[in-house]
XYZ file of C-alpha atoms in Angstrom:
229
model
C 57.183 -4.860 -51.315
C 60.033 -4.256 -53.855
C 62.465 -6.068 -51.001
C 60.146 -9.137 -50.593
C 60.149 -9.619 -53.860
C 64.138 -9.077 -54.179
C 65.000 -12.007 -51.827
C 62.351 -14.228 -53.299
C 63.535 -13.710 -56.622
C 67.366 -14.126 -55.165
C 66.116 -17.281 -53.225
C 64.748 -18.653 -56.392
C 67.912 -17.967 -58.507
C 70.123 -19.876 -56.084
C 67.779 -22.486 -55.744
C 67.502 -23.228 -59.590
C 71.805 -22.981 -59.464
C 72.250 -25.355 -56.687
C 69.769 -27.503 -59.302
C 71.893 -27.502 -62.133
C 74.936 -28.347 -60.284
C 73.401 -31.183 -58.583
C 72.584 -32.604 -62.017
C 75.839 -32.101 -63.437
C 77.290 -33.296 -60.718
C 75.080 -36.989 -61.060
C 75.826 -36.883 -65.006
C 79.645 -37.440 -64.203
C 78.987 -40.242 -61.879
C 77.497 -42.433 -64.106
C 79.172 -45.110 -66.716
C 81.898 -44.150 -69.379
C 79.703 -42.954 -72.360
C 80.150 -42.985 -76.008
C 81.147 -40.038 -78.126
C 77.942 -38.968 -79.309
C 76.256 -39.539 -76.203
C 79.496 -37.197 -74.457
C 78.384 -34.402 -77.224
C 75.069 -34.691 -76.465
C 75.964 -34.382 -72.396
C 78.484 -31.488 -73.447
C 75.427 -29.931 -75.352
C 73.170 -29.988 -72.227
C 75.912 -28.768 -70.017
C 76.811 -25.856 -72.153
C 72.875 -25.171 -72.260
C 73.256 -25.277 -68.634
C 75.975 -23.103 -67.957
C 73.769 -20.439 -70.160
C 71.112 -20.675 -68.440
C 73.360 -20.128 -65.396
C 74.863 -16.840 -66.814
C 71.267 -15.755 -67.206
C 70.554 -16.384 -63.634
C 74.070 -14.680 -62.722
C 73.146 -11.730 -64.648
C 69.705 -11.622 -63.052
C 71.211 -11.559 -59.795
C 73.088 -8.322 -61.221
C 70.294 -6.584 -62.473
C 68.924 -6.952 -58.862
C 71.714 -5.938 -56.387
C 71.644 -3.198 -58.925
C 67.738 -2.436 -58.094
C 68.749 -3.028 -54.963
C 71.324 -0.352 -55.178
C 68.956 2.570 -56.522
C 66.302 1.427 -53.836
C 69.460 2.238 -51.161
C 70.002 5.289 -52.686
C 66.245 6.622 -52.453
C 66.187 5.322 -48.834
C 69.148 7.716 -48.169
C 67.617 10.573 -50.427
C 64.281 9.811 -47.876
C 66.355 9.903 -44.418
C 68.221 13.060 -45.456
C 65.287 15.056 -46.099
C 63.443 13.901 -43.480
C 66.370 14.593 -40.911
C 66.617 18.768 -42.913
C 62.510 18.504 -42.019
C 63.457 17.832 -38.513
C 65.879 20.576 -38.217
C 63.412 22.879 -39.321
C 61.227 21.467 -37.412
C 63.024 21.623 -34.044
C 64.191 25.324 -34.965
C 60.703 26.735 -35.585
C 59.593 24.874 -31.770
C 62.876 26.690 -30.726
C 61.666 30.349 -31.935
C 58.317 29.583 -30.791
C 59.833 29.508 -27.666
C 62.003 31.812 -27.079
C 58.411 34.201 -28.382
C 56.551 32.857 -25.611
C 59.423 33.342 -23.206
C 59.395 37.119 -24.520
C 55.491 37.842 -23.973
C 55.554 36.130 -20.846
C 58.092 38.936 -19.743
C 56.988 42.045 -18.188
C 60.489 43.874 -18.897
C 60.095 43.589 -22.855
C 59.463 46.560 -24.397
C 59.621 44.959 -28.122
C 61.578 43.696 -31.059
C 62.845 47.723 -31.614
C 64.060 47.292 -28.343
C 65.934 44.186 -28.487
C 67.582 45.410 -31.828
C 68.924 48.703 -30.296
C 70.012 46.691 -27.110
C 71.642 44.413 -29.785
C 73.610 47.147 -31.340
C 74.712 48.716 -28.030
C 76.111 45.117 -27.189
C 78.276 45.027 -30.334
C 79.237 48.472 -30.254
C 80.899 47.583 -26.861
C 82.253 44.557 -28.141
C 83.897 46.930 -31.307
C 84.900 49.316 -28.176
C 86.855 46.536 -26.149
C 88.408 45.336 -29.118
C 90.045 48.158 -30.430
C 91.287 49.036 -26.691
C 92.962 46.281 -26.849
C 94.199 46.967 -30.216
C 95.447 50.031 -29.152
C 96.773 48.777 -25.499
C 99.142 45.988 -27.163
C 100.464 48.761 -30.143
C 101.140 51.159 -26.864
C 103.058 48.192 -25.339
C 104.892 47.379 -28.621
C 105.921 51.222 -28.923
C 107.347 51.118 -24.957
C 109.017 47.899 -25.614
C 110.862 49.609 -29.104
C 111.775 53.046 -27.272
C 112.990 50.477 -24.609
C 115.358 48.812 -26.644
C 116.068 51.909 -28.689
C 117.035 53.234 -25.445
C 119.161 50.450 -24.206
C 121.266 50.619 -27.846
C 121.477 53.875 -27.422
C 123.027 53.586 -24.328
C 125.344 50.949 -25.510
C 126.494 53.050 -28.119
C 127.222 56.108 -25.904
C 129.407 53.654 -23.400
C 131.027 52.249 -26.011
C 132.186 55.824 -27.451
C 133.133 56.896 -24.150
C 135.711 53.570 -23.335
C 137.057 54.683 -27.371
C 137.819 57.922 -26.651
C 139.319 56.915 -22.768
C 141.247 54.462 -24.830
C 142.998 57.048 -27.413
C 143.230 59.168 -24.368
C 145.143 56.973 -22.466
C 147.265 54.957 -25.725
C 148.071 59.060 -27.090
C 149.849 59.803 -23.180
C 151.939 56.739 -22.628
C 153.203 57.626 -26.254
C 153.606 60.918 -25.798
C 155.705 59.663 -22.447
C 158.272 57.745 -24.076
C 161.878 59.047 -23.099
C 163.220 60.125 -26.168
C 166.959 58.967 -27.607
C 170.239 60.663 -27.011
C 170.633 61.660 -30.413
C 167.192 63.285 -30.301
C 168.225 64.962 -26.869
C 171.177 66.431 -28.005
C 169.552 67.866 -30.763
C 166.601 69.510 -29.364
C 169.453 70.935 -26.590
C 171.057 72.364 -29.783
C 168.138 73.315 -31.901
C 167.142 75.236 -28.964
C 170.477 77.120 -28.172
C 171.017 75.891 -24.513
C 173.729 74.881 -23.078
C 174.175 71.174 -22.064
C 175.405 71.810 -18.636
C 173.479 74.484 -17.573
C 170.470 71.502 -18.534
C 172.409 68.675 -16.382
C 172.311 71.440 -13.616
C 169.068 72.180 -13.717
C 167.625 68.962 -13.889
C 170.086 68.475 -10.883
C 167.798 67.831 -7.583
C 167.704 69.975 -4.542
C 170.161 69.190 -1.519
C 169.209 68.501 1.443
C 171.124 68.497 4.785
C 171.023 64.939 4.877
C 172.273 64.734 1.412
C 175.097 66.636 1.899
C 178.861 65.317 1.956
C 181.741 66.869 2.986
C 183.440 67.007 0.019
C 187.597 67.300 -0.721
C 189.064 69.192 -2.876
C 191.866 68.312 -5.147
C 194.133 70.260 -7.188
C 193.731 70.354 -10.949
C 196.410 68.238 -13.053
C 198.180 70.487 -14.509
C 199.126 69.612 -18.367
C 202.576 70.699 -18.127
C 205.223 68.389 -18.220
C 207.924 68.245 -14.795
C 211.186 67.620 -15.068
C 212.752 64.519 -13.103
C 215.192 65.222 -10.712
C 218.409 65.633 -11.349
C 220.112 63.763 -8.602
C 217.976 60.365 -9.235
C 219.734 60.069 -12.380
C-alpha cells in the first residue's frame, strides 16, 4: 500500500511539473507585452516556480519515506533469514537425535561425552608428540653442528701447531755466519782444525789418490852461486 501510493503521488508531482512548464513555455511565445503586463507574467512565474519547489520538496520527503520503508524491508529479511538459521539448525539436531535412537550401538549422551573426551585427549597426545619429536630433531641438528665446529676448531689447531712446528725447524736450520762459527769454536775451547777434521768425510777406496809429497819451503835465505856472478 505505502508503495502504490508513493508512485502515484510521484506520478502526480511530475505530471503537475511537466504542467507548469508547458504553460510557461506558451507564455513566451506569445506577442511582446507591456511592462505591467511583463510584472504581472513575472508574478505568475515566480508563483510558479514556488509551487514547483513545493512539489520538488515533496518528492524529497518521499524518496525519504521511501528510504525508511527500504530500511524496514532489510530489518524484515535479516531477521527472517537469523529465523531460518535457527530454523534449519533445530531440523539439523532433530536429526542427528533420530539418527541416535535409531542406533542399536548408543549407549547415551554420558557415553558420547566420555568418547568425546577420549578423542581429544588423543588429539592433546599426538600433538605434543609432535611437539616433542621436532624439539628432539632441533637438539640433533644443534649437537650436529656443535659437533661439526667443534671439529673445525680441533683441525684448525692441529694445521697451527704443524705450522709453528714446521716454521720453528727451518729456523732453527739456518747455517749460521762465520763470525758466529768462530766464536762458538772459541767459546767452546776447541780447536779449529781438529773441527775441519772431524767434519772431514770418510775415505773410501775409490776416493783415494795417490798423493806426492813435497818438501817444505824452507824460510831461510840461499846464497847465489858464486861462479854465476
Amino acid at each position: 500500500m505505502q508503495t502504490s501510493d508513493l508512485g502515484d503521488k510521484l506520478s502526480s508531482t511530475l505530471s503537475s511539473v511537466k504542467g507548469l512548464v508547458k504553460n510557461v513555455n506558451e507564455e513566451h511565445t506569445k506577442d511582446p507585452l507591456t511592462s505591467e503586463q511583463r510584472d504581472a507574467v513575472l508574478q505568475r512565474e515566480l508563483q510558479r516556480v514556488k509551487q514547483i519547489n513545493q512539489v520538488i520538496g515533496g518528492v524529497i520527503d518521499s524518496l525519504h519515506v521511501t528510504n525508511d520503508n527500504l530500511n524496514t524491508v532489510a530489518k524484515g529479511v535479516m531477521n527472517a533469514d537469523t529465523q531460518l538459521d535457527i530454523w534449519v539448525d533445530i531440523m539439523s539436531k532433530t536429526e542427528h537425535i533420530q539418527n541416535l535412537m535409531f542406533r542399536e550401538d548408543w549407549q547415551g549422551t554420558s557415553r558420547d561425552e566420555t568418547l568425546w573426551r577420549q578423542k581429544q585427549e588423543a588429539l592433546k597426545r599426538k600433538e605434543e608428540e609432535r611437539r616433542l619429536e621436532a624439539l628432539r630433531k632441533q637438539k640433533q641438528e644443534e649437537q650436529r653442528l656443535k659437533r661439526l665446529q667443534e671439529a673445525e676448531e680441533a683441525k684448525r689447531q692441529k694445521d697451527e701447531a704443524l705450522r709453528r712446528i714446521v716454521y720453528g725447524k727451518r729456523g732453527s736450520s739456518s747455517t749460521p755466519g762465520p763470525k758466529s762459527r768462530t766464536s762458538s769454536i772459541i767459546n767452546k775451547g776447541v780447536n779449529p782444525g781438529s773441527m775441519s777434521q772431524t767434519r772431514r768425510r770418510p775415505e773410501t777406496a775409490s776416493s783415494k789418490k795417490p798423493q806426492t809429497t813435497t818438501a817444505p819451503r824452507s824460510n831461510i835465505p840461499t846464497r847465489s852461486n858464486p861462479s854465476r856472478r
